[in-house]
Amino acid sequence: QVYLVESGGGSVQAGGSLRLSCAASGYTFTIFCMAWFRQAPGKEREAVASVYTGTGSSFYADSVKGRFTLSQDNVKNILYLQMDNLQPEDTAMYYCARQLIGGKSCRAGSPAPSDFTQWGQGTQVTVSA
């Protein structure tokens, strides 16, 4: 059974930082494309960042480039999203997701939610002005 469990969300003021964690279990961590998505109320789910855990090759949405950083712990099977200089527009529920097929790199460019079949429950990030 595949499990993805997010944690680390919270409330911060603009300019603050948070580190989200996605603890993965039930599969080989280092052979899948994984991604962080976010969804604000009334808006569509959007891709934040993705990484092929086998190589560390990553993608960042333009809106977070230079502020958010992916990292991973291959011993603990955790994917992290370090979020710095947070802004009110970053307020959303953040989800960790895993691509269906292992051994396959992430698609070029922005990941599509339809490529991911395993999702965590989400962790809320709220940024106040």
mmCIF file of N, CA, C and O in Angstrom, residues 17-119:
data_model
loop_
_atom_site.group_PDB
_atom_site.id
_atom_site.type_symbol
_atom_site.label_atom_id
_atom_site.label_comp_id
_atom_site.label_asym_id
_atom_site.label_seq_id
_atom_site.Cartn_x
_atom_site.Cartn_y
_atom_site.Cartn_z
ATOM 1 N N SER A 17 8.988 31.673 6.238
ATOM 2 C CA SER A 17 9.379 30.404 5.616
ATOM 3 C C SER A 17 8.653 29.233 6.279
ATOM 4 O O SER A 17 8.307 29.288 7.455
ATOM 5 N N LEU A 18 8.466 28.189 5.488
ATOM 6 C CA LEU A 18 7.964 26.917 5.977
ATOM 7 C C LEU A 18 8.672 25.811 5.208
ATOM 8 O O LEU A 18 9.080 26.013 4.056
ATOM 9 N N ARG A 19 8.778 24.656 5.829
ATOM 10 C CA ARG A 19 9.280 23.491 5.122
ATOM 11 C C ARG A 19 8.236 22.386 5.191
ATOM 12 O O ARG A 19 7.893 21.906 6.273
ATOM 13 N N LEU A 20 7.750 22.011 4.044
ATOM 14 C CA LEU A 20 6.788 20.915 3.953
ATOM 15 C C LEU A 20 7.532 19.595 3.780
ATOM 16 O O LEU A 20 8.575 19.539 3.123
ATOM 17 N N SER A 21 6.963 18.560 4.369
ATOM 18 C CA SER A 21 7.514 17.220 4.236
ATOM 19 C C SER A 21 6.463 16.294 3.652
ATOM 20 O O SER A 21 5.281 16.429 3.959
ATOM 21 N N CYS A 22 6.915 15.365 2.847
ATOM 22 C CA CYS A 22 6.054 14.324 2.301
ATOM 23 C C CYS A 22 6.717 12.989 2.605
ATOM 24 O O CYS A 22 7.714 12.632 1.962
ATOM 25 N N ALA A 23 6.199 12.290 3.584
ATOM 26 C CA ALA A 23 6.749 10.999 3.965
ATOM 27 C C ALA A 23 6.101 9.911 3.124
ATOM 28 O O ALA A 23 4.878 9.767 3.128
ATOM 29 N N ALA A 24 6.930 9.183 2.408
ATOM 30 C CA ALA A 24 6.437 8.163 1.485
ATOM 31 C C ALA A 24 6.715 6.765 2.023
ATOM 32 O O ALA A 24 7.752 6.527 2.653
ATOM 33 N N SER A 25 5.803 5.857 1.760
ATOM 34 C CA SER A 25 6.002 4.474 2.170
ATOM 35 C C SER A 25 5.257 3.553 1.227
ATOM 36 O O SER A 25 4.342 3.972 0.518
ATOM 37 N N GLY A 26 5.690 2.298 1.212
ATOM 38 C CA GLY A 26 5.002 1.297 0.425
ATOM 39 C C GLY A 26 5.533 1.089 -0.974
ATOM 40 O O GLY A 26 4.949 0.323 -1.747
ATOM 41 N N TYR A 27 6.622 1.756 -1.313
ATOM 42 C CA TYR A 27 7.188 1.588 -2.649
ATOM 43 C C TYR A 27 8.646 2.049 -2.636
ATOM 44 O O TYR A 27 9.125 2.626 -1.661
ATOM 45 N N THR A 28 9.339 1.808 -3.739
ATOM 46 C CA THR A 28 10.736 2.230 -3.869
ATOM 47 C C THR A 28 10.797 3.718 -4.163
ATOM 48 O O THR A 28 10.403 4.164 -5.241
ATOM 49 N N PHE A 29 11.271 4.473 -3.206
ATOM 50 C CA PHE A 29 11.176 5.932 -3.245
ATOM 51 C C PHE A 29 11.920 6.546 -4.421
ATOM 52 O O PHE A 29 11.469 7.547 -4.992
ATOM 53 N N THR A 30 13.063 5.955 -4.790
ATOM 54 C CA THR A 30 13.971 6.650 -5.701
ATOM 55 C C THR A 30 13.755 6.356 -7.182
ATOM 56 O O THR A 30 14.636 6.618 -8.001
ATOM 57 N N ILE A 31 12.593 5.860 -7.557
ATOM 58 C CA ILE A 31 12.385 5.600 -8.982
ATOM 59 C C ILE A 31 11.088 6.200 -9.511
ATOM 60 O O ILE A 31 10.528 5.740 -10.501
ATOM 61 N N PHE A 32 10.613 7.227 -8.832
ATOM 62 C CA PHE A 32 9.360 7.827 -9.268
ATOM 63 C C PHE A 32 9.466 9.339 -9.419
ATOM 64 O O PHE A 32 10.231 9.992 -8.702
ATOM 65 N N CYS A 33 8.685 9.860 -10.328
ATOM 66 C CA CYS A 33 8.463 11.295 -10.394
ATOM 67 C C CYS A 33 7.490 11.660 -9.278
ATOM 68 O O CYS A 33 6.434 11.050 -9.142
ATOM 69 N N MET A 34 7.863 12.665 -8.497
ATOM 70 C CA MET A 34 6.986 13.164 -7.446
ATOM 71 C C MET A 34 6.817 14.662 -7.623
ATOM 72 O O MET A 34 7.657 15.331 -8.232
ATOM 73 N N ALA A 35 5.747 15.169 -7.084
ATOM 74 C CA ALA A 35 5.451 16.585 -7.281
ATOM 75 C C ALA A 35 4.696 17.154 -6.096
ATOM 76 O O ALA A 35 4.077 16.419 -5.331
ATOM 77 N N TRP A 36 4.796 18.459 -5.981
ATOM 78 C CA TRP A 36 3.946 19.222 -5.073
ATOM 79 C C TRP A 36 2.976 20.038 -5.923
ATOM 80 O O TRP A 36 3.385 20.699 -6.878
ATOM 81 N N PHE A 37 1.710 19.946 -5.560
ATOM 82 C CA PHE A 37 0.670 20.771 -6.155
ATOM 83 C C PHE A 37 0.051 21.607 -5.044
ATOM 84 O O PHE A 37 0.193 21.313 -3.864
ATOM 85 N N ARG A 38 -0.654 22.644 -5.441
ATOM 86 C CA ARG A 38 -1.399 23.427 -4.460
ATOM 87 C C ARG A 38 -2.737 23.835 -5.047
ATOM 88 O O ARG A 38 -2.901 23.936 -6.261
ATOM 89 N N GLN A 39 -3.678 24.037 -4.155
ATOM 90 C CA GLN A 39 -5.014 24.447 -4.578
ATOM 91 C C GLN A 39 -5.577 25.432 -3.576
ATOM 92 O O GLN A 39 -5.711 25.112 -2.397
ATOM 93 N N ALA A 40 -5.885 26.609 -4.074
ATOM 94 C CA ALA A 40 -6.516 27.636 -3.260
ATOM 95 C C ALA A 40 -8.026 27.537 -3.444
ATOM 96 O O ALA A 40 -8.496 27.047 -4.487
ATOM 97 N N PRO A 41 -8.807 28.017 -2.478
ATOM 98 C CA PRO A 41 -10.266 27.947 -2.608
ATOM 99 C C PRO A 41 -10.750 28.611 -3.891
ATOM 100 O O PRO A 41 -10.337 29.730 -4.222
ATOM 101 N N GLY A 42 -11.575 27.911 -4.636
ATOM 102 C CA GLY A 42 -12.136 28.455 -5.853
ATOM 103 C C GLY A 42 -11.213 28.433 -7.050
ATOM 104 O O GLY A 42 -11.564 28.937 -8.126
ATOM 105 N N LYS A 43 -10.039 27.866 -6.888
ATOM 106 C CA LYS A 43 -9.070 27.824 -7.984
ATOM 107 C C LYS A 43 -8.723 26.374 -8.332
ATOM 108 O O LYS A 43 -8.923 25.471 -7.541
ATOM 109 N N GLU A 44 -8.195 26.205 -9.532
ATOM 110 C CA GLU A 44 -7.767 24.878 -9.951
ATOM 111 C C GLU A 44 -6.466 24.486 -9.274
ATOM 112 O O GLU A 44 -5.685 25.344 -8.851
ATOM 113 N N ARG A 45 -6.273 23.182 -9.181
ATOM 114 C CA ARG A 45 -5.022 22.685 -8.632
ATOM 115 C C ARG A 45 -3.891 23.036 -9.587
ATOM 116 O O ARG A 45 -4.006 22.829 -10.797
ATOM 117 N N GLU A 46 -2.810 23.566 -9.056
ATOM 118 C CA GLU A 46 -1.693 23.967 -9.897
ATOM 119 C C GLU A 46 -0.402 23.312 -9.414
ATOM 120 O O GLU A 46 -0.216 23.066 -8.228
ATOM 121 N N ALA A 47 0.468 23.065 -10.367
ATOM 122 C CA ALA A 47 1.755 22.456 -10.052
ATOM 123 C C ALA A 47 2.688 23.488 -9.450
ATOM 124 O O ALA A 47 2.747 24.633 -9.899
ATOM 125 N N VAL A 48 3.394 23.075 -8.427
ATOM 126 C CA VAL A 48 4.374 23.932 -7.776
ATOM 127 C C VAL A 48 5.790 23.516 -8.186
ATOM 128 O O VAL A 48 6.594 24.330 -8.612
ATOM 129 N N ALA A 49 6.069 22.226 -8.053
ATOM 130 C CA ALA A 49 7.403 21.716 -8.358
ATOM 131 C C ALA A 49 7.330 20.215 -8.518
ATOM 132 O O ALA A 49 6.430 19.560 -7.970
ATOM 133 N N SER A 50 8.277 19.678 -9.262
ATOM 134 C CA SER A 50 8.345 18.231 -9.429
ATOM 135 C C SER A 50 9.802 17.799 -9.455
ATOM 136 O O SER A 50 10.707 18.596 -9.736
ATOM 137 N N VAL A 51 10.003 16.525 -9.169
ATOM 138 C CA VAL A 51 11.357 15.973 -9.174
ATOM 139 C C VAL A 51 11.302 14.497 -9.506
ATOM 140 O O VAL A 51 10.379 13.795 -9.079
ATOM 141 N N TYR A 52 12.271 14.050 -10.322
ATOM 142 C CA TYR A 52 12.439 12.620 -10.491
ATOM 143 C C TYR A 52 13.414 12.188 -9.412
ATOM 144 O O TYR A 52 14.591 12.558 -9.439
ATOM 145 N N THR A 53 12.949 11.432 -8.454
ATOM 146 C CA THR A 53 13.744 11.132 -7.266
ATOM 147 C C THR A 53 14.983 10.302 -7.576
ATOM 148 O O THR A 53 15.897 10.259 -6.762
ATOM 149 N N GLY A 54 15.027 9.676 -8.749
ATOM 150 C CA GLY A 54 16.206 8.889 -9.099
ATOM 151 C C GLY A 54 17.420 9.734 -9.424
ATOM 152 O O GLY A 54 18.565 9.329 -9.171
ATOM 153 N N THR A 55 17.175 10.916 -9.978
ATOM 154 C CA THR A 55 18.285 11.771 -10.409
ATOM 155 C C THR A 55 18.294 13.138 -9.734
ATOM 156 O O THR A 55 19.297 13.835 -9.763
ATOM 157 N N GLY A 56 17.162 13.547 -9.184
ATOM 158 C CA GLY A 56 17.055 14.885 -8.621
ATOM 159 C C GLY A 56 16.700 15.947 -9.651
ATOM 160 O O GLY A 56 16.621 17.134 -9.317
ATOM 161 N N SER A 57 16.478 15.529 -10.876
ATOM 162 C CA SER A 57 16.098 16.487 -11.911
ATOM 163 C C SER A 57 14.751 17.100 -11.547
ATOM 164 O O SER A 57 13.779 16.387 -11.304
ATOM 165 N N SER A 58 14.691 18.425 -11.542
ATOM 166 C CA SER A 58 13.508 19.079 -10.984
ATOM 167 C C SER A 58 12.961 20.176 -11.891
ATOM 168 O O SER A 58 13.624 20.657 -12.816
ATOM 169 N N PHE A 59 11.746 20.532 -11.587
ATOM 170 C CA PHE A 59 11.033 21.619 -12.268
ATOM 171 C C PHE A 59 10.381 22.483 -11.196
ATOM 172 O O PHE A 59 9.891 21.971 -10.190
ATOM 173 N N TYR A 60 10.368 23.795 -11.439
ATOM 174 C CA TYR A 60 9.675 24.728 -10.562
ATOM 175 C C TYR A 60 8.770 25.627 -11.392
ATOM 176 O O TYR A 60 9.167 26.107 -12.457
ATOM 177 N N ALA A 61 7.583 25.852 -10.897
ATOM 178 C CA ALA A 61 6.712 26.821 -11.540
ATOM 179 C C ALA A 61 7.341 28.211 -11.449
ATOM 180 O O ALA A 61 8.040 28.520 -10.485
ATOM 181 N N ASP A 62 7.070 29.032 -12.445
ATOM 182 C CA ASP A 62 7.649 30.378 -12.464
ATOM 183 C C ASP A 62 7.286 31.167 -11.205
ATOM 184 O O ASP A 62 8.073 31.973 -10.715
ATOM 185 N N SER A 63 6.093 30.918 -10.688
ATOM 186 C CA SER A 63 5.614 31.683 -9.532
ATOM 187 C C SER A 63 6.399 31.396 -8.255
ATOM 188 O O SER A 63 6.339 32.173 -7.302
ATOM 189 N N VAL A 64 7.135 30.281 -8.226
ATOM 190 C CA VAL A 64 7.859 29.927 -7.004
ATOM 191 C C VAL A 64 9.362 29.827 -7.232
ATOM 192 O O VAL A 64 10.128 29.647 -6.270
ATOM 193 N N LYS A 65 9.782 29.941 -8.472
ATOM 194 C CA LYS A 65 11.201 29.789 -8.800
ATOM 195 C C LYS A 65 12.025 30.814 -8.028
ATOM 196 O O LYS A 65 11.691 32.001 -7.982
ATOM 197 N N GLY A 66 13.090 30.354 -7.409
ATOM 198 C CA GLY A 66 13.944 31.237 -6.614
ATOM 199 C C GLY A 66 13.499 31.372 -5.171
ATOM 200 O O GLY A 66 14.243 31.904 -4.339
ATOM 201 N N ARG A 67 12.309 30.907 -4.851
ATOM 202 C CA ARG A 67 11.804 30.984 -3.477
ATOM 203 C C ARG A 67 11.594 29.606 -2.859
ATOM 204 O O ARG A 67 11.755 29.440 -1.643
ATOM 205 N N PHE A 68 11.209 28.635 -3.668
ATOM 206 C CA PHE A 68 10.935 27.282 -3.181
ATOM 207 C C PHE A 68 12.053 26.354 -3.645
ATOM 208 O O PHE A 68 12.570 26.490 -4.765
ATOM 209 N N THR A 69 12.391 25.386 -2.809
ATOM 210 C CA THR A 69 13.454 24.443 -3.139
ATOM 211 C C THR A 69 13.055 23.032 -2.727
ATOM 212 O O THR A 69 12.647 22.812 -1.572
ATOM 213 N N LEU A 70 13.196 22.106 -3.646
ATOM 214 C CA LEU A 70 12.958 20.691 -3.355
ATOM 215 C C LEU A 70 14.228 20.042 -2.820
ATOM 216 O O LEU A 70 15.336 20.392 -3.226
ATOM 217 N N SER A 71 14.035 19.090 -1.928
ATOM 218 C CA SER A 71 15.134 18.222 -1.510
ATOM 219 C C SER A 71 14.532 16.888 -1.087
ATOM 220 O O SER A 71 13.311 16.773 -0.936
ATOM 221 N N GLN A 72 15.380 15.908 -0.930
ATOM 222 C CA GLN A 72 14.861 14.592 -0.574
ATOM 223 C C GLN A 72 15.831 13.855 0.329
ATOM 224 O O GLN A 72 17.042 14.065 0.256
ATOM 225 N N ASP A 73 15.279 13.014 1.168
ATOM 226 C CA ASP A 73 16.070 12.138 2.040
ATOM 227 C C ASP A 73 15.761 10.717 1.602
ATOM 228 O O ASP A 73 14.664 10.214 1.865
ATOM 229 N N ASN A 74 16.717 10.105 0.922
ATOM 230 C CA ASN A 74 16.482 8.777 0.361
ATOM 231 C C ASN A 74 16.561 7.657 1.402
ATOM 232 O O ASN A 74 16.236 6.512 1.093
ATOM 233 N N VAL A 75 17.012 7.987 2.588
ATOM 234 C CA VAL A 75 17.026 6.985 3.671
ATOM 235 C C VAL A 75 15.665 6.985 4.380
ATOM 236 O O VAL A 75 15.084 5.930 4.642
ATOM 237 N N LYS A 76 15.182 8.176 4.664
ATOM 238 C CA LYS A 76 13.890 8.296 5.346
ATOM 239 C C LYS A 76 12.715 8.305 4.384
ATOM 240 O O LYS A 76 11.566 8.288 4.814
ATOM 241 N N ASN A 77 12.999 8.352 3.076
ATOM 242 C CA ASN A 77 11.938 8.401 2.062
ATOM 243 C C ASN A 77 11.024 9.614 2.267
ATOM 244 O O ASN A 77 9.799 9.490 2.374
ATOM 245 N N ILE A 78 11.641 10.769 2.341
ATOM 246 C CA ILE A 78 10.899 12.007 2.537
ATOM 247 C C ILE A 78 11.263 12.998 1.431
ATOM 248 O O ILE A 78 12.438 13.196 1.127
ATOM 249 N N LEU A 79 10.261 13.598 0.868
ATOM 250 C CA LEU A 79 10.427 14.681 -0.086
ATOM 251 C C LEU A 79 10.090 15.980 0.640
ATOM 252 O O LEU A 79 9.041 16.076 1.275
ATOM 253 N N TYR A 80 10.973 16.952 0.530
ATOM 254 C CA TYR A 80 10.776 18.227 1.209
ATOM 255 C C TYR A 80 10.514 19.341 0.190
ATOM 256 O O TYR A 80 11.000 19.308 -0.937
ATOM 257 N N LEU A 81 9.791 20.332 0.648
ATOM 258 C CA LEU A 81 9.619 21.562 -0.113
ATOM 259 C C LEU A 81 9.909 22.716 0.838
ATOM 260 O O LEU A 81 9.102 23.023 1.713
ATOM 261 N N GLN A 82 11.088 23.313 0.678
ATOM 262 C CA GLN A 82 11.448 24.489 1.464
ATOM 263 C C GLN A 82 10.851 25.716 0.794
ATOM 264 O O GLN A 82 11.125 25.966 -0.394
ATOM 265 N N MET A 83 10.066 26.452 1.532
ATOM 266 C CA MET A 83 9.383 27.620 0.982
ATOM 267 C C MET A 83 9.846 28.866 1.718
ATOM 268 O O MET A 83 9.590 29.015 2.921
ATOM 269 N N ASP A 84 10.536 29.728 1.015
ATOM 270 C CA ASP A 84 11.053 30.970 1.589
ATOM 271 C C ASP A 84 10.363 32.174 0.962
ATOM 272 O O ASP A 84 9.792 32.080 -0.126
ATOM 273 N N ASN A 85 10.450 33.290 1.651
ATOM 274 C CA ASN A 85 9.829 34.528 1.165
ATOM 275 C C ASN A 85 8.380 34.286 0.745
ATOM 276 O O ASN A 85 7.944 34.679 -0.342
ATOM 277 N N LEU A 86 7.637 33.638 1.610
ATOM 278 C CA LEU A 86 6.249 33.322 1.304
ATOM 279 C C LEU A 86 5.422 34.592 1.155
ATOM 280 O O LEU A 86 5.655 35.595 1.860
ATOM 281 N N GLN A 87 4.465 34.535 0.253
ATOM 282 C CA GLN A 87 3.588 35.663 -0.036
ATOM 283 C C GLN A 87 2.131 35.236 0.118
ATOM 284 O O GLN A 87 1.820 34.045 0.034
ATOM 285 N N PRO A 88 1.235 36.182 0.335
ATOM 286 C CA PRO A 88 -0.184 35.820 0.509
ATOM 287 C C PRO A 88 -0.728 34.963 -0.636
ATOM 288 O O PRO A 88 -1.582 34.104 -0.399
ATOM 289 N N GLU A 89 -0.220 35.168 -1.838
ATOM 290 C CA GLU A 89 -0.711 34.376 -2.975
ATOM 291 C C GLU A 89 -0.251 32.923 -2.928
ATOM 292 O O GLU A 89 -0.702 32.105 -3.743
ATOM 293 N N ASP A 90 0.627 32.593 -1.996
ATOM 294 C CA ASP A 90 1.035 31.201 -1.802
ATOM 295 C C ASP A 90 0.057 30.443 -0.906
ATOM 296 O O ASP A 90 0.198 29.224 -0.733
ATOM 297 N N THR A 91 -0.897 31.139 -0.350
ATOM 298 C CA THR A 91 -1.885 30.498 0.516
ATOM 299 C C THR A 91 -2.678 29.457 -0.263
ATOM 300 O O THR A 91 -3.262 29.756 -1.301
ATOM 301 N N ALA A 92 -2.661 28.236 0.228
ATOM 302 C CA ALA A 92 -3.346 27.127 -0.453
ATOM 303 C C ALA A 92 -3.174 25.860 0.371
ATOM 304 O O ALA A 92 -2.380 25.817 1.316
ATOM 305 N N MET A 93 -3.912 24.839 -0.049
ATOM 306 C CA MET A 93 -3.647 23.490 0.447
ATOM 307 C C MET A 93 -2.575 22.899 -0.454
ATOM 308 O O MET A 93 -2.706 22.957 -1.688
ATOM 309 N N TYR A 94 -1.551 22.355 0.132
ATOM 310 C CA TYR A 94 -0.439 21.791 -0.622
ATOM 311 C C TYR A 94 -0.499 20.267 -0.562
ATOM 312 O O TYR A 94 -0.647 19.685 0.512
ATOM 313 N N TYR A 95 -0.367 19.658 -1.734
ATOM 314 C CA TYR A 95 -0.464 18.211 -1.851
ATOM 315 C C TYR A 95 0.826 17.638 -2.443
ATOM 316 O O TYR A 95 1.385 18.192 -3.387
ATOM 317 N N CYS A 96 1.216 16.508 -1.917
ATOM 318 C CA CYS A 96 2.304 15.726 -2.470
ATOM 319 C C CYS A 96 1.691 14.625 -3.330
ATOM 320 O O CYS A 96 0.644 14.074 -2.987
ATOM 321 N N ALA A 97 2.344 14.319 -4.439
ATOM 322 C CA ALA A 97 1.800 13.305 -5.331
ATOM 323 C C ALA A 97 2.920 12.492 -5.965
ATOM 324 O O ALA A 97 4.044 12.975 -6.125
ATOM 325 N N ARG A 98 2.559 11.275 -6.347
ATOM 326 C CA ARG A 98 3.500 10.361 -6.989
ATOM 327 C C ARG A 98 2.936 9.891 -8.308
ATOM 328 O O ARG A 98 1.752 9.567 -8.426
ATOM 329 N N GLN A 99 3.825 9.867 -9.303
ATOM 330 C CA GLN A 99 3.418 9.431 -10.635
ATOM 331 C C GLN A 99 3.070 7.947 -10.624
ATOM 332 O O GLN A 99 3.590 7.182 -9.811
ATOM 333 N N LEU A 100 2.237 7.536 -11.530
ATOM 334 C CA LEU A 100 1.790 6.157 -11.586
ATOM 335 C C LEU A 100 2.919 5.177 -11.857
ATOM 336 O O LEU A 100 3.056 4.163 -11.165
ATOM 337 N N ILE A 101 3.746 5.482 -12.863
ATOM 338 C CA ILE A 101 4.723 4.502 -13.342
ATOM 339 C C ILE A 101 6.104 4.817 -12.814
ATOM 340 O O ILE A 101 6.597 5.941 -12.940
ATOM 341 N N GLY A 102 6.757 3.817 -12.238
ATOM 342 C CA GLY A 102 8.118 3.984 -11.758
ATOM 343 C C GLY A 102 9.124 3.842 -12.876
ATOM 344 O O GLY A 102 8.822 3.297 -13.934
ATOM 345 N N GLY A 103 10.326 4.370 -12.640
ATOM 346 C CA GLY A 103 11.368 4.282 -13.631
ATOM 347 C C GLY A 103 11.183 5.199 -14.813
ATOM 348 O O GLY A 103 11.862 5.056 -15.838
ATOM 349 N N LYS A 104 10.309 6.133 -14.692
ATOM 350 C CA LYS A 104 10.002 7.068 -15.775
ATOM 351 C C LYS A 104 10.173 8.483 -15.261
ATOM 352 O O LYS A 104 9.582 8.846 -14.231
ATOM 353 N N SER A 105 10.959 9.278 -15.975
ATOM 354 C CA SER A 105 11.182 10.647 -15.550
ATOM 355 C C SER A 105 9.894 11.460 -15.604
ATOM 356 O O SER A 105 8.934 11.086 -16.285
ATOM 357 N N CYS A 106 9.914 12.580 -14.903
ATOM 358 C CA CYS A 106 8.795 13.504 -14.993
ATOM 359 C C CYS A 106 8.707 14.036 -16.422
ATOM 360 O O CYS A 106 9.711 14.155 -17.119
ATOM 361 N N ARG A 107 7.527 14.411 -16.832
ATOM 362 C CA ARG A 107 7.379 15.030 -18.151
ATOM 363 C C ARG A 107 8.126 16.355 -18.155
ATOM 364 O O ARG A 107 8.301 16.996 -17.121
ATOM 365 N N ALA A 108 8.534 16.792 -19.326
ATOM 366 C CA ALA A 108 9.194 18.087 -19.439
ATOM 367 C C ALA A 108 8.187 19.185 -19.117
ATOM 368 O O ALA A 108 7.020 19.101 -19.483
ATOM 369 N N GLY A 109 8.642 20.191 -18.411
ATOM 370 C CA GLY A 109 7.769 21.307 -18.109
ATOM 371 C C GLY A 109 6.871 21.025 -16.918
ATOM 372 O O GLY A 109 7.154 20.171 -16.090
ATOM 373 N N SER A 110 5.771 21.735 -16.862
ATOM 374 C CA SER A 110 4.872 21.666 -15.719
ATOM 375 C C SER A 110 4.191 20.296 -15.627
ATOM 376 O O SER A 110 3.635 19.813 -16.616
ATOM 377 N N PRO A 111 4.227 19.662 -14.464
ATOM 378 C CA PRO A 111 3.561 18.375 -14.317
ATOM 379 C C PRO A 111 2.047 18.529 -14.374
ATOM 380 O O PRO A 111 1.488 19.541 -13.943
ATOM 381 N N ALA A 112 1.392 17.517 -14.910
ATOM 382 C CA ALA A 112 -0.059 17.518 -15.002
ATOM 383 C C ALA A 112 -0.638 16.645 -13.902
ATOM 384 O O ALA A 112 -0.164 15.524 -13.690
ATOM 385 N N PRO A 113 -1.649 17.107 -13.210
ATOM 386 C CA PRO A 113 -2.247 16.281 -12.147
ATOM 387 C C PRO A 113 -2.658 14.893 -12.623
ATOM 388 O O PRO A 113 -2.577 13.925 -11.861
ATOM 389 N N SER A 114 -3.036 14.788 -13.863
ATOM 390 C CA SER A 114 -3.497 13.495 -14.387
ATOM 391 C C SER A 114 -2.378 12.458 -14.466
ATOM 392 O O SER A 114 -2.643 11.264 -14.597
ATOM 393 N N ASP A 115 -1.132 12.903 -14.394
ATOM 394 C CA ASP A 115 0.000 11.969 -14.418
ATOM 395 C C ASP A 115 0.210 11.295 -13.065
ATOM 396 O O ASP A 115 0.985 10.348 -12.959
ATOM 397 N N PHE A 116 -0.452 11.777 -12.045
ATOM 398 C CA PHE A 116 -0.192 11.338 -10.676
ATOM 399 C C PHE A 116 -1.404 10.623 -10.117
ATOM 400 O O PHE A 116 -2.525 11.125 -10.163
ATOM 401 N N THR A 117 -1.145 9.435 -9.599
ATOM 402 C CA THR A 117 -2.247 8.617 -9.116
ATOM 403 C C THR A 117 -2.247 8.437 -7.608
ATOM 404 O O THR A 117 -3.231 7.977 -7.042
ATOM 405 N N GLN A 118 -1.152 8.768 -6.972
ATOM 406 C CA GLN A 118 -1.069 8.655 -5.522
ATOM 407 C C GLN A 118 -0.949 10.061 -4.936
ATOM 408 O O GLN A 118 -0.073 10.831 -5.350
ATOM 409 N N TRP A 119 -1.827 10.383 -4.007
ATOM 410 C CA TRP A 119 -1.882 11.725 -3.437
ATOM 411 C C TRP A 119 -1.923 11.645 -1.916
ATOM 412 O O TRP A 119 -2.540 10.729 -1.348
#
